[in-house]
Each structure stands twice: as structure tokens, then as C-alpha cells.
Short mmCIF file of C-alpha atoms in Angstrom, two decimals:
data_model
loop_
_atom_site.label_atom_id
_atom_site.label_comp_id
_atom_site.label_asym_id
_atom_site.label_seq_id
_atom_site.Cartn_x
_atom_site.Cartn_y
_atom_site.Cartn_z
CA MET A 1 3.40 22.44 -49.16
CA GLY A 2 5.34 21.29 -52.26
CA ILE A 3 4.24 20.90 -55.93
CA ARG A 4 2.26 17.84 -56.93
CA VAL A 5 5.05 15.99 -58.56
CA PRO A 6 3.23 12.86 -59.82
CA LEU A 7 0.48 14.82 -61.67
CA LEU A 8 2.89 17.23 -63.13
CA ALA A 9 5.25 14.49 -64.17
CA LEU A 10 2.24 12.64 -65.80
CA LEU A 11 1.12 15.73 -67.67
CA ALA A 12 4.77 16.26 -68.88
CA ALA A 13 4.84 12.57 -70.03
CA GLY A 14 1.74 13.32 -72.18
CA LEU A 15 -0.38 10.99 -69.90
CA ALA A 16 -2.90 13.68 -68.91
CA LEU A 17 -5.32 12.86 -66.12
CA ALA A 18 -8.00 14.93 -67.74
CA ALA A 19 -8.93 17.86 -65.57
CA LEU A 20 -12.16 18.19 -67.30
CA THR A 21 -14.84 19.66 -65.28
CA GLY A 22 -18.49 20.13 -66.00
CA CYS A 23 -22.08 19.43 -64.75
CA GLY A 24 -24.30 16.43 -64.98
CA ASN A 25 -23.47 12.70 -64.80
CA SER A 26 -22.27 12.11 -68.27
CA VAL A 27 -18.79 11.17 -69.10
CA PRO A 28 -16.92 13.83 -71.26
CA LYS A 29 -15.83 12.97 -74.76
CA GLY A 30 -12.44 11.25 -74.79
CA ALA A 31 -12.91 9.98 -71.24
CA VAL A 32 -13.59 6.48 -69.70
CA ALA A 33 -14.98 7.64 -66.38
CA LYS A 34 -15.71 10.60 -64.27
CA VAL A 35 -15.45 10.89 -60.51
CA GLY A 36 -17.24 14.01 -59.27
CA ASP A 37 -16.07 16.68 -61.71
CA THR A 38 -12.74 15.16 -62.59
CA ALA A 39 -12.63 12.96 -65.72
CA ILE A 40 -10.31 10.12 -66.30
CA SER A 41 -8.94 10.30 -69.82
CA LYS A 42 -8.83 7.48 -72.56
CA PRO A 43 -5.00 8.17 -73.02
CA MET A 44 -4.39 7.62 -69.42
CA PHE A 45 -6.59 4.36 -69.48
CA ASP A 46 -4.57 3.13 -72.57
CA HIS A 47 -1.21 3.88 -70.79
CA TRP A 48 -2.02 1.89 -67.73
CA LEU A 49 -3.70 -0.86 -69.76
CA ALA A 50 -0.49 -1.38 -71.68
CA ALA A 51 1.56 -1.37 -68.47
CA ALA A 52 -0.80 -4.09 -67.16
CA ALA A 53 -0.64 -6.16 -70.29
CA ARG A 54 3.30 -6.06 -70.01
CA GLN A 55 3.03 -6.96 -66.31
CA GLN A 56 0.92 -9.99 -67.31
CA ALA A 57 3.23 -10.95 -70.20
CA SER A 58 6.31 -10.91 -67.94
CA GLY A 59 4.90 -13.98 -66.13
CA GLN A 60 4.12 -15.91 -69.19
CA PRO A 61 7.04 -17.97 -71.00
CA GLY A 62 7.72 -17.03 -74.78
CA GLN A 63 6.38 -13.51 -74.30
CA PRO A 64 9.07 -11.02 -73.68
CA PRO A 65 7.52 -7.88 -71.98
CA GLY A 66 8.98 -5.59 -74.49
CA GLN A 67 7.12 -7.38 -77.40
CA THR A 68 3.75 -7.45 -75.69
CA VAL A 69 0.74 -6.74 -77.85
CA VAL A 70 -2.14 -5.18 -75.95
CA PRO A 71 -5.48 -6.61 -76.66
CA ASP A 72 -7.23 -4.43 -79.17
CA PRO A 73 -11.05 -4.40 -79.06
CA PRO A 74 -13.36 -4.91 -80.71
CA ASN A 75 -11.95 -7.15 -83.42
CA PHE A 76 -8.63 -7.85 -81.65
CA THR A 77 -6.81 -8.00 -84.94
CA ASN A 78 -3.30 -7.43 -83.53
CA CYS A 79 -3.82 -9.67 -80.53
CA ILE A 80 -5.04 -12.59 -82.56
CA ALA A 81 -2.14 -12.15 -84.93
CA ALA A 82 0.32 -12.26 -81.92
CA LYS A 83 -1.23 -15.23 -80.75
CA GLU A 84 -1.09 -17.10 -83.96
CA ARG A 85 2.88 -16.55 -84.12
CA LEU A 86 3.07 -18.15 -80.71
CA PRO A 87 4.30 -21.92 -80.86
CA VAL A 88 1.84 -24.67 -80.38
CA PRO A 89 2.78 -27.51 -77.83
CA LYS A 90 3.68 -30.72 -79.55
CA GLY A 91 0.48 -32.90 -80.11
CA ALA A 92 -1.85 -29.93 -79.52
CA ALA A 93 -4.19 -28.52 -82.07
CA ARG A 94 -3.66 -24.96 -83.33
CA PRO A 95 -6.52 -22.85 -82.08
CA SER A 96 -8.87 -21.31 -84.55
CA ALA A 97 -9.27 -17.59 -84.98
CA THR A 98 -12.60 -17.71 -83.23
CA GLN A 99 -10.90 -19.37 -80.08
CA LEU A 100 -8.03 -16.82 -80.34
CA ARG A 101 -10.51 -13.90 -80.50
CA ALA A 102 -12.35 -15.33 -77.33
CA GLN A 103 -8.93 -15.52 -75.44
CA CYS A 104 -8.10 -11.95 -76.52
CA LYS A 105 -11.48 -10.79 -75.36
CA GLN A 106 -11.26 -12.58 -72.01
CA GLN A 107 -7.56 -11.10 -71.57
CA TYR A 108 -8.80 -7.66 -72.44
CA THR A 109 -11.63 -7.74 -69.99
CA GLY A 110 -9.58 -8.62 -67.14
CA LEU A 111 -6.94 -6.05 -67.96
CA ARG A 112 -9.67 -3.52 -68.54
CA ASP A 113 -11.19 -4.20 -65.12
CA GLN A 114 -7.87 -4.08 -63.33
CA THR A 115 -7.11 -0.71 -64.84
CA MET A 116 -10.30 0.81 -64.35
CA GLN A 117 -10.11 -0.31 -60.63
CA PHE A 118 -6.79 1.38 -60.24
CA LEU A 119 -7.72 4.67 -61.88
CA ILE A 120 -11.05 5.04 -59.99
CA SER A 121 -9.35 4.08 -56.84
CA ALA A 122 -6.75 6.78 -57.29
CA GLN A 123 -9.45 9.43 -57.90
CA TRP A 124 -11.37 8.21 -54.88
CA LEU A 125 -8.35 8.40 -52.65
CA THR A 126 -6.99 11.69 -54.05
CA GLN A 127 -10.39 13.44 -53.64
CA GLU A 128 -11.04 12.17 -50.16
CA ALA A 129 -7.49 13.15 -49.10
CA LYS A 130 -7.96 16.72 -50.48
CA ALA A 131 -11.44 17.00 -48.73
CA LYS A 132 -9.86 15.86 -45.42
CA GLY A 133 -6.83 18.29 -45.70
CA VAL A 134 -4.44 15.20 -46.21
CA THR A 135 -1.44 15.92 -48.38
CA ALA A 136 1.71 14.09 -49.67
CA THR A 137 4.50 16.36 -50.31
CA ASP A 138 7.04 16.03 -53.17
CA ALA A 139 9.67 15.46 -50.39
CA GLN A 140 7.75 12.72 -48.83
CA VAL A 141 7.03 11.01 -52.10
CA ARG A 142 10.67 11.40 -53.30
CA ARG A 143 12.02 9.93 -50.10
CA ALA A 144 9.67 6.90 -50.08
CA PHE A 145 10.39 6.20 -53.77
CA GLU A 146 14.15 6.29 -53.33
CA GLN A 147 13.94 4.01 -50.38
CA GLN A 148 11.93 1.53 -52.33
CA LYS A 149 14.02 1.85 -55.45
CA LYS A 150 17.08 1.14 -53.54
CA GLN A 151 15.71 -2.17 -52.10
CA ALA A 152 14.18 -3.14 -55.48
CA PHE A 153 17.05 -2.29 -57.77
CA PRO A 154 20.52 -2.25 -56.18
CA LYS A 155 21.83 -1.50 -59.60
CA GLN A 156 20.73 1.46 -61.68
CA LYS A 157 20.96 -0.57 -64.82
CA ASP A 158 18.32 -2.94 -63.59
CA TYR A 159 15.92 -0.02 -62.83
CA LEU A 160 16.49 1.39 -66.32
CA LYS A 161 15.71 -2.07 -67.93
CA PHE A 162 12.54 -2.22 -65.89
CA LEU A 163 11.51 1.17 -67.27
CA ARG A 164 12.15 -0.01 -70.80
CA THR A 165 10.28 -3.23 -70.48
CA SER A 166 7.37 -2.36 -68.28
CA GLY A 167 5.64 0.34 -70.19
CA ARG A 168 5.82 2.64 -67.09
CA THR A 169 7.69 5.71 -66.46
CA GLU A 170 9.41 7.07 -63.26
CA ALA A 171 6.43 9.54 -63.11
CA ASP A 172 4.07 6.56 -62.92
CA LEU A 173 6.06 5.08 -60.05
CA LEU A 174 6.02 8.51 -58.29
CA TYR A 175 2.32 8.65 -58.78
CA GLN A 176 1.87 5.32 -57.16
CA VAL A 177 4.12 6.03 -54.24
CA LYS A 178 2.18 9.28 -53.77
CA LEU A 179 -1.22 7.27 -53.60
CA SER A 180 0.47 4.93 -50.90
CA VAL A 181 1.71 7.99 -48.82
CA LEU A 182 -1.77 9.56 -49.11
CA THR A 183 -3.39 6.23 -48.00
CA ASN A 184 -1.24 6.12 -44.87
CA GLU A 185 -1.77 9.71 -44.05
CA LEU A 186 -5.51 9.39 -44.56
CA GLN A 187 -5.69 6.48 -42.24
CA ALA A 188 -3.70 8.21 -39.68
CA LYS A 189 -6.10 10.84 -39.61
CA ILE A 190 -9.16 8.50 -39.41
CA VAL A 191 -7.82 6.84 -36.33
CA GLN A 192 -6.66 9.92 -34.64
CA ASN A 193 -7.92 10.33 -31.19
CA LYS A 194 -9.63 7.02 -31.40
CA GLY A 195 -7.30 5.24 -29.22
CA THR A 196 -8.29 6.54 -25.73
CA VAL A 197 -9.32 3.89 -23.28
CA SER A 198 -10.51 4.49 -19.88
CA ASN A 199 -9.56 2.54 -16.71
CA ALA A 200 -13.13 1.74 -16.33
CA ALA A 201 -13.37 0.05 -19.79
CA ILE A 202 -10.24 -1.85 -18.99
CA SER A 203 -11.58 -3.10 -15.57
CA ASP A 204 -14.86 -3.94 -17.17
CA TYR A 205 -13.29 -6.05 -19.88
CA TYR A 206 -11.03 -7.69 -17.38
CA ASN A 207 -13.89 -8.82 -15.14
CA LYS A 208 -15.77 -10.16 -18.09
CA ASN A 209 -12.97 -12.12 -19.55
CA LYS A 210 -10.84 -13.34 -16.50
CA SER A 211 -10.35 -16.71 -18.02
CA ARG A 212 -8.46 -15.16 -20.91
CA PHE A 213 -5.86 -14.01 -18.51
CA ALA A 214 -5.48 -17.32 -16.60
CA GLN A 215 -3.13 -20.26 -17.15
CA PRO A 216 -4.56 -23.49 -16.07
CA GLU A 217 -2.56 -26.23 -14.30
CA SER A 218 -0.59 -28.37 -16.50
CA ARG A 219 1.35 -31.60 -16.13
CA ASP A 220 4.28 -33.25 -17.89
CA LEU A 221 4.04 -36.91 -18.22
CA GLU A 222 5.94 -39.98 -19.56
CA VAL A 223 3.55 -42.30 -20.92
CA VAL A 224 3.20 -45.85 -22.51
CA LEU A 225 -0.05 -46.83 -24.56
CA THR A 226 -0.56 -50.41 -25.22
CA LYS A 227 -3.42 -52.32 -26.99
CA LYS A 228 -3.43 -55.21 -24.64
CA VAL A 229 -3.70 -55.16 -20.75
CA ASP A 230 -0.98 -57.81 -20.61
CA ASP A 231 1.47 -55.64 -22.50
CA ALA A 232 0.65 -52.74 -20.09
CA ASN A 233 1.31 -55.02 -17.11
CA LYS A 234 4.53 -56.08 -18.59
CA ALA A 235 5.44 -52.38 -19.00
CA VAL A 236 4.70 -51.68 -15.39
CA ALA A 237 6.69 -54.67 -14.33
CA GLU A 238 9.79 -53.38 -16.21
CA LEU A 239 9.54 -49.85 -15.09
CA LYS A 240 9.35 -51.07 -11.43
CA LYS A 241 12.63 -52.89 -12.10
CA GLY A 242 14.24 -49.73 -13.22
CA THR A 243 14.06 -50.13 -16.90
CA ALA A 244 14.42 -46.55 -18.52
CA PHE A 245 11.06 -45.20 -19.46
CA LYS A 246 12.21 -44.61 -23.13
CA ASP A 247 13.31 -48.18 -23.53
CA VAL A 248 9.96 -49.55 -22.19
CA VAL A 249 8.03 -47.16 -24.67
CA LYS A 250 10.22 -48.28 -27.54
CA LYS A 251 9.23 -51.84 -26.81
CA TYR A 252 5.63 -51.75 -25.83
CA SER A 253 3.96 -48.28 -26.85
CA VAL A 254 1.58 -48.13 -29.80
CA ASP A 255 1.29 -44.24 -29.68
CA SER A 256 3.54 -43.01 -32.54
CA ALA A 257 3.47 -39.44 -31.37
CA SER A 258 4.65 -39.87 -27.68
CA LYS A 259 6.78 -42.94 -28.75
CA SER A 260 8.97 -40.48 -30.96
CA GLN A 261 9.63 -38.29 -27.86
CA GLY A 262 10.66 -41.35 -25.70
CA GLY A 263 7.16 -41.25 -24.17
CA LYS A 264 7.17 -37.60 -22.99
CA LEU A 265 3.93 -35.79 -23.11
CA PRO A 266 4.40 -32.40 -21.95
CA GLY A 267 1.94 -29.53 -20.88
CA VAL A 268 -1.20 -31.55 -20.54
CA THR A 269 -4.10 -29.62 -19.28
CA ARG A 270 -7.40 -30.68 -17.72
CA GLY A 271 -10.05 -31.85 -20.24
CA THR A 272 -7.69 -32.40 -23.17
CA GLN A 273 -7.40 -36.20 -22.78
CA GLU A 274 -9.79 -39.14 -22.93
CA LYS A 275 -11.92 -38.87 -19.68
CA ALA A 276 -10.62 -41.90 -17.76
CA PHE A 277 -7.11 -41.03 -18.62
CA ASP A 278 -7.71 -37.31 -17.88
CA THR A 279 -9.15 -38.12 -14.50
CA ALA A 280 -6.23 -40.43 -13.58
CA ILE A 281 -3.58 -37.79 -14.70
CA PHE A 282 -5.10 -35.01 -12.51
CA SER A 283 -5.58 -37.53 -9.55
CA ALA A 284 -1.95 -38.75 -9.57
CA LYS A 285 0.77 -37.57 -7.41
CA LYS A 286 4.23 -36.46 -9.09
CA GLY A 287 6.66 -39.27 -9.35
CA GLN A 288 4.40 -42.18 -8.75
CA LEU A 289 3.95 -44.83 -11.57
CA GLN A 290 0.20 -45.15 -12.48
CA GLY A 291 -1.87 -47.71 -14.42
CA PRO A 292 -2.90 -49.62 -16.41
CA VAL A 293 -5.72 -47.10 -17.17
CA LYS A 294 -8.15 -48.55 -19.56
CA THR A 295 -9.48 -46.18 -22.24
CA GLN A 296 -11.13 -46.61 -25.70
CA PHE A 297 -7.65 -46.19 -27.19
CA GLY A 298 -6.00 -48.92 -25.09
CA TYR A 299 -4.13 -49.16 -21.76
CA TYR A 300 -2.04 -46.33 -20.39
CA VAL A 301 0.69 -46.48 -18.06
CA PHE A 302 2.22 -43.14 -16.94
CA GLU A 303 4.03 -41.07 -14.41
CA VAL A 304 3.61 -37.36 -13.71
CA THR A 305 7.16 -35.87 -13.90
CA LYS A 306 6.20 -32.13 -13.47
CA ILE A 307 3.16 -30.08 -12.18
CA THR A 308 2.82 -26.45 -13.14
CA THR A 309 0.25 -24.72 -10.93
CA ALA A 310 -2.39 -22.68 -12.37
CA THR A 311 -1.72 -18.78 -12.53
CA GLN A 312 -4.01 -15.83 -12.85
CA GLN A 313 -3.12 -12.31 -14.11
CA SER A 314 -4.20 -9.62 -11.93
CA LEU A 315 -6.00 -6.55 -13.38
CA ALA A 316 -2.67 -4.51 -13.05
CA GLN A 317 -0.63 -7.18 -14.98
CA ALA A 318 -3.29 -7.40 -17.66
CA THR A 319 -3.87 -3.55 -18.16
CA ASP A 320 -1.36 -2.99 -21.08
CA THR A 321 -2.67 -5.90 -23.01
CA ILE A 322 -6.31 -4.85 -22.53
CA ARG A 323 -5.60 -1.32 -23.24
CA ASN A 324 -3.78 -2.15 -26.61
CA LEU A 325 -6.66 -4.46 -27.46
CA LEU A 326 -9.39 -2.20 -26.83
CA LYS A 327 -7.40 0.68 -28.66
CA SER A 328 -7.09 -1.55 -31.64
CA GLN A 329 -10.68 -2.34 -31.65
CA SER A 330 -11.77 1.27 -31.32
CA GLN A 331 -9.45 2.24 -34.30
CA GLN A 332 -10.67 -0.64 -36.39
CA THR A 333 -14.29 0.40 -35.75
CA ALA A 334 -13.48 3.92 -36.80
CA LEU A 335 -11.93 2.68 -40.10
CA ASN A 336 -14.74 0.35 -40.74
CA ASN A 337 -17.44 2.98 -40.31
CA PHE A 338 -15.50 5.36 -42.54
CA VAL A 339 -15.17 2.72 -45.24
CA LYS A 340 -18.94 2.05 -45.27
CA ASP A 341 -19.56 5.78 -45.77
CA PHE A 342 -16.75 6.30 -48.23
CA GLN A 343 -17.79 3.36 -50.54
CA LYS A 344 -21.14 4.77 -50.88
CA ARG A 345 -20.33 8.34 -51.28
CA TYR A 346 -17.68 7.79 -54.10
CA ARG A 347 -19.67 5.12 -55.85
CA ASP A 348 -22.71 7.40 -56.10
CA LYS A 349 -20.54 10.12 -57.78
CA THR A 350 -18.48 7.84 -60.11
CA VAL A 351 -19.97 7.28 -63.75
CA CYS A 352 -18.24 5.31 -66.37
CA ALA A 353 -18.43 5.32 -70.07
CA LYS A 354 -20.14 2.39 -72.05
CA GLY A 355 -17.62 -0.46 -72.23
CA PHE A 356 -15.67 0.62 -69.06
CA THR A 357 -18.07 -0.03 -66.32
CA THR A 358 -17.32 -1.82 -63.10
CA SER A 359 -18.89 -2.43 -59.80
CA GLN A 360 -17.25 0.88 -58.68
CA CYS A 361 -19.28 2.79 -61.06
CA SER A 362 -22.70 4.08 -60.17
CA ASN A 363 -24.02 2.88 -63.62
CA GLY A 364 -22.16 -0.44 -63.38
CA PRO A 365 -23.12 -3.71 -61.91
CA ASN A 366 -24.20 -3.82 -58.26
CA PRO A 367 -21.46 -4.64 -55.64
CA GLN A 368 -21.93 -8.17 -54.17
CA SER A 369 -21.88 -6.64 -50.72
CA SER A 370 -20.92 -3.35 -49.25
CA THR A 371 -20.40 -5.17 -45.89
CA GLN A 372 -18.01 -7.71 -47.42
CA GLY A 373 -16.09 -4.89 -49.28
CA ALA A 374 -15.58 -2.97 -46.06
CA GLN A 375 -14.25 -6.02 -44.16
CA GLY A 376 -12.08 -6.90 -46.99
CA THR A 377 -10.60 -3.45 -47.28
CA SER A 378 -9.97 -2.78 -43.45
CA GLY A 379 -8.63 -6.08 -42.43
CA PRO A 380 -9.48 -8.25 -39.54
CA SER A 381 -11.22 -6.65 -36.30
CA GLY A 382 -8.64 -5.81 -33.78
CA ALA A 383 -5.50 -5.27 -35.76
CA PRO A 384 -4.23 -1.92 -34.74
CA PRO A 385 -3.66 0.83 -37.29
CA THR A 386 -0.20 2.17 -36.50
CA ARG A 387 2.40 3.97 -38.19
CA GLY A 388 5.64 2.51 -39.04
CA GLY A 389 7.76 1.31 -41.91
CA THR A 390 5.45 -0.52 -44.25
CA THR A 391 2.68 0.24 -46.58
CA PRO A 392 -0.50 -1.58 -46.24
CA ALA A 393 -1.24 -4.67 -48.16
CA THR A 394 -4.05 -4.26 -50.40
CA PRO A 395 -6.95 -6.56 -51.04
CA GLN A 396 -7.39 -8.22 -54.58
CA GLY A 397 -10.25 -6.11 -55.80
CA ALA A 398 -12.98 -6.88 -53.38
CA PRO A 399 -16.28 -6.22 -55.20
CA GLY A 400 -18.29 -3.72 -53.56
CA GLY A 401 -15.47 -2.35 -51.38
CA VAL A 402 -13.11 0.46 -51.54
CA PRO A 403 -11.05 -0.83 -54.59
CA GLY A 404 -7.73 -2.20 -53.93
CA THR A 405 -4.85 -2.96 -56.09
CA PRO A 406 -6.09 -4.93 -59.11
CA GLN A 407 -5.12 -8.63 -59.14
CA GLY A 408 -1.71 -9.12 -60.33
CA ALA A 409 -0.91 -5.51 -60.33
CA PRO A 410 2.48 -4.34 -59.30
CA GLY A 411 3.24 -2.19 -56.43
CA SER A 412 5.08 1.11 -56.43
CA VAL A 413 8.54 -0.09 -57.20
CA PRO A 414 8.78 -3.70 -58.38
CA PRO A 415 11.60 -5.85 -57.35
CA SER A 416 14.64 -6.19 -59.60
CA GLY A 417 13.91 -8.53 -62.45
CA GLY A 418 10.70 -6.93 -63.62
CA ALA A 419 7.78 -8.74 -61.95
CA ALA A 420 6.29 -6.66 -59.34
CA PRO A 421 5.00 -7.77 -56.02
CA GLN A 422 1.27 -8.89 -55.76
CA GLY A 423 -1.13 -6.86 -53.54
CA GLY A 424 -0.14 -3.16 -53.21
CA ALA A 425 2.80 -1.05 -52.84
CA PRO A 426 5.87 -2.37 -51.14
CA PRO A 427 7.29 -1.35 -47.89
CA GLY A 428 8.69 2.10 -47.39
CA ALA A 429 6.00 4.54 -48.26
CA GLY A 430 4.58 5.48 -44.86
CA GLY A 431 2.66 3.98 -41.98
CA ALA A 432 1.61 0.42 -41.39
CA ALA A 433 -1.99 -0.60 -41.81
CA PRO A 434 -4.13 -3.07 -40.07
CA GLN A 435 -3.07 -6.50 -40.47
CA GLY A 436 -4.64 -8.08 -43.59
CA GLY A 437 -5.74 -5.01 -45.55
CA ALA A 438 -5.40 -1.43 -46.44
CA PRO A 439 -7.53 1.38 -45.10
CA PRO A 440 -10.20 3.11 -46.96
CA GLY A 441 -9.23 4.36 -50.16
CA ALA A 442 -6.96 1.28 -50.62
CA THR A 443 -3.55 2.17 -52.00
CA PRO A 444 -4.16 1.66 -55.66
CA GLY A 445 -1.03 -0.34 -56.74
CA GLY A 446 -1.46 0.23 -60.51
CA PRO A 447 -1.89 -2.13 -63.22
#
């Protein structure tokens, strides 16, 4: 419907997402990867790498984000020089150039992988959304962005300060918000019409799981536990004389848990206590002093103060609960099935340049487990994908799965103060995801 604001803005900012097209599986010159016919340019990689480096530096003392030096392979000259200028803790030896180079290389590798994960994730998501006719209009993106910005930066000066120090532009943030909107819209389309549950399915589930809708009988007690039978008999005698239970407990009981509650032990259900004590509890009448009862823990003296009878929900009473559960499971299955196919399709058509390969690249290391990735991305089974006011939390780069937000990556609009939240875009960019993870395509939060 509207113009594609994030892409146009990125182009205007000189951060071209290379629209290079061509045949074959080779990565075009000047690009770091290609997904299908779309190449990801080296300038765009450099931009997001710098942003990731600044984000990382913002959490480290003594390194103001505005003065961050991005690791510069292969020699890491600037990175080593910057580290040499850092103060050394008192009593610690100053690292050698070789040690500093190893540190720079390790830092670069982590930032490179985070950045590649984000950029490839963005392409996977964008291309899949286009293929399925899912769009994020400029109005949707701007509205979500303004909501998040207002929450994160009550004062405009704080927002402008963030832009100056983070290495990111407003266009970058809009791009990230667009990705989160697309994620939610794509997820909604995947689970569409997957929530119909028949009465027969509800009845079948109820009949197979009746115990889940039952509440067993429970009993409230007042109890004294002693180590010696003589002390138990003394406790019985005092209670029969009318001494308050809490006073007898204070004097004789060796059970710290019930003692701290004045001897009260509420909500005891059958089978939860030591066998002899359990039998005595559920054989006793309300209001009658019982004991001593010998057990492996000592001698119990007790009185049942309340009996709550067992209950069983009827099918009619349980119907709404079961319908929601089965609907959630159906939608989650749809997401999981989609993820499995999605991962394979896009990894197969993703190729990366030498020095930029990750497990998302067809020419990169094999993912640890596609099944693990799917589960990590989709969240736990049974969590209903609904649409509401939050953006899905994103897993921290599950290997082999649909790549999520790189570890340590900010969300769409960071909170005031500079550091962005871990794990995906913050609330406000669309519908809610299943608990514990993002839908396929995982909202790339950006490095």
C-alpha cells in the first residue's frame, strides 16, 4: 500500500542493501552474502558491524560508545592500538600485542556472526513475507516506531543522544521495526484458520484427561511433630487440657516449617505425606485430636480442622479451557511445521562470501540440529500465538534454526540511556508471539 520506508531511507543514508541480481550461487563482488537473487552489500555489513561494536562497548567501563574502535581484520591494527591505550588494573601485567590481537580477533568473530545473522535473518523474513503477500505499510511502521520511541525516550534530547552515540540512524530503527511488524503479520497468516476445534475433539480430550479437571479432597491440619514419644504424649496431654495448639507447637514441635505457622498445615492431599501419617490423616474425623502416630520422621500429634471435598469439573465446565488448549496446540503445530520447511528452503538458497560464513549459509558449517532450531524459534508447545500489544521475544541465535536476534543485539528502539534490551524488538510493534520465542523468520533485532 505505502512506500517501503525503511529500504528507501537506508538507501538515502548511503547504506545500500545491494539489489544486485544474477544467476548462479556465487556472491557478487562487494557483497558478503546472497539470499536468492538479493545480495547483502559489504557497506551495509560494515554499518551494522559498527553499530554492534558500539552496543557492545556501551556495556563496558572505560569505553564511551562514541569512541568505539571497530575490530579491523586481518591485522587489527586500530583495535590493538585502542586496547593498548586502555588502563591496566593495578598489579596486572600489560597484555602483549599478540594477546591483544587474539582479543580483537575473538571480538570481531563474535560481532561478525551477530551481524551476519541479523542481515541474513532480515532477508529471509523479507523474502518470505513478500512470497506470502504479507506487507508492513509505512503507516504501520511509523505508528509502532513512535509508540516505542515514546516509551524508550520520554525526552527528545535522549533520543538524539542515542542516535549520536549508537552508530545507528532513525532509518535503521524504522527498518528494525518494519521487520518486527512483518514477523507478526507473517505469524498471523501462518496460524490463520488453524484454531478451529470440534466438539468431538473437546469431548475426546476430556474423557482421556478427566483427572486434569478434578480437584482431590484436601484437609487442613494443626500438627505437632516430636522426636520422642514421651514428648508427643505430653503434647497430647496439654492439648486435652485446653492449651492453645500454637503454644504446644512452640514448646514441643521439631518441624520448623509447620512450627513457623503455629502448627498449621493447610491443603494436605492424599499421598503427599509419609504413609503412616497419610493414612491417619484421611482416616481421622474433623475436630478430633489424633496421635501419637509413629513415622520415620518422629511422632505426629494432629487435628483435622477443615475438610474440602473432592470436585470434578463437568465437560461443559471444562470446554472453554480445552478449546483454548487444543487451539494453541494446533497453531503451534502449524508454526513448527512451517519453521522446519522455512529453515531448509532459505538456508539452501543462502550463500556467503569467504570469511563471512555462518550456519545460516549453505556453504557454512552445518547447523547443530534443525529440530532444535525449530523448537528454539517457535517457543514451547501449547503457547497460543495471538495478536496483541507486544513483539515476540527472539531466541539468542539458535544454531540451525531460523536465526533470531544476535546475542547482545538491541531491539527496535533501545531504552533511554543507550543500552538496548536483549532478545528482539521491544513491545509495541504488532501482535504477540507464542510464549518463549518468535515465529519463523524471527524478528531480527539488529546488531
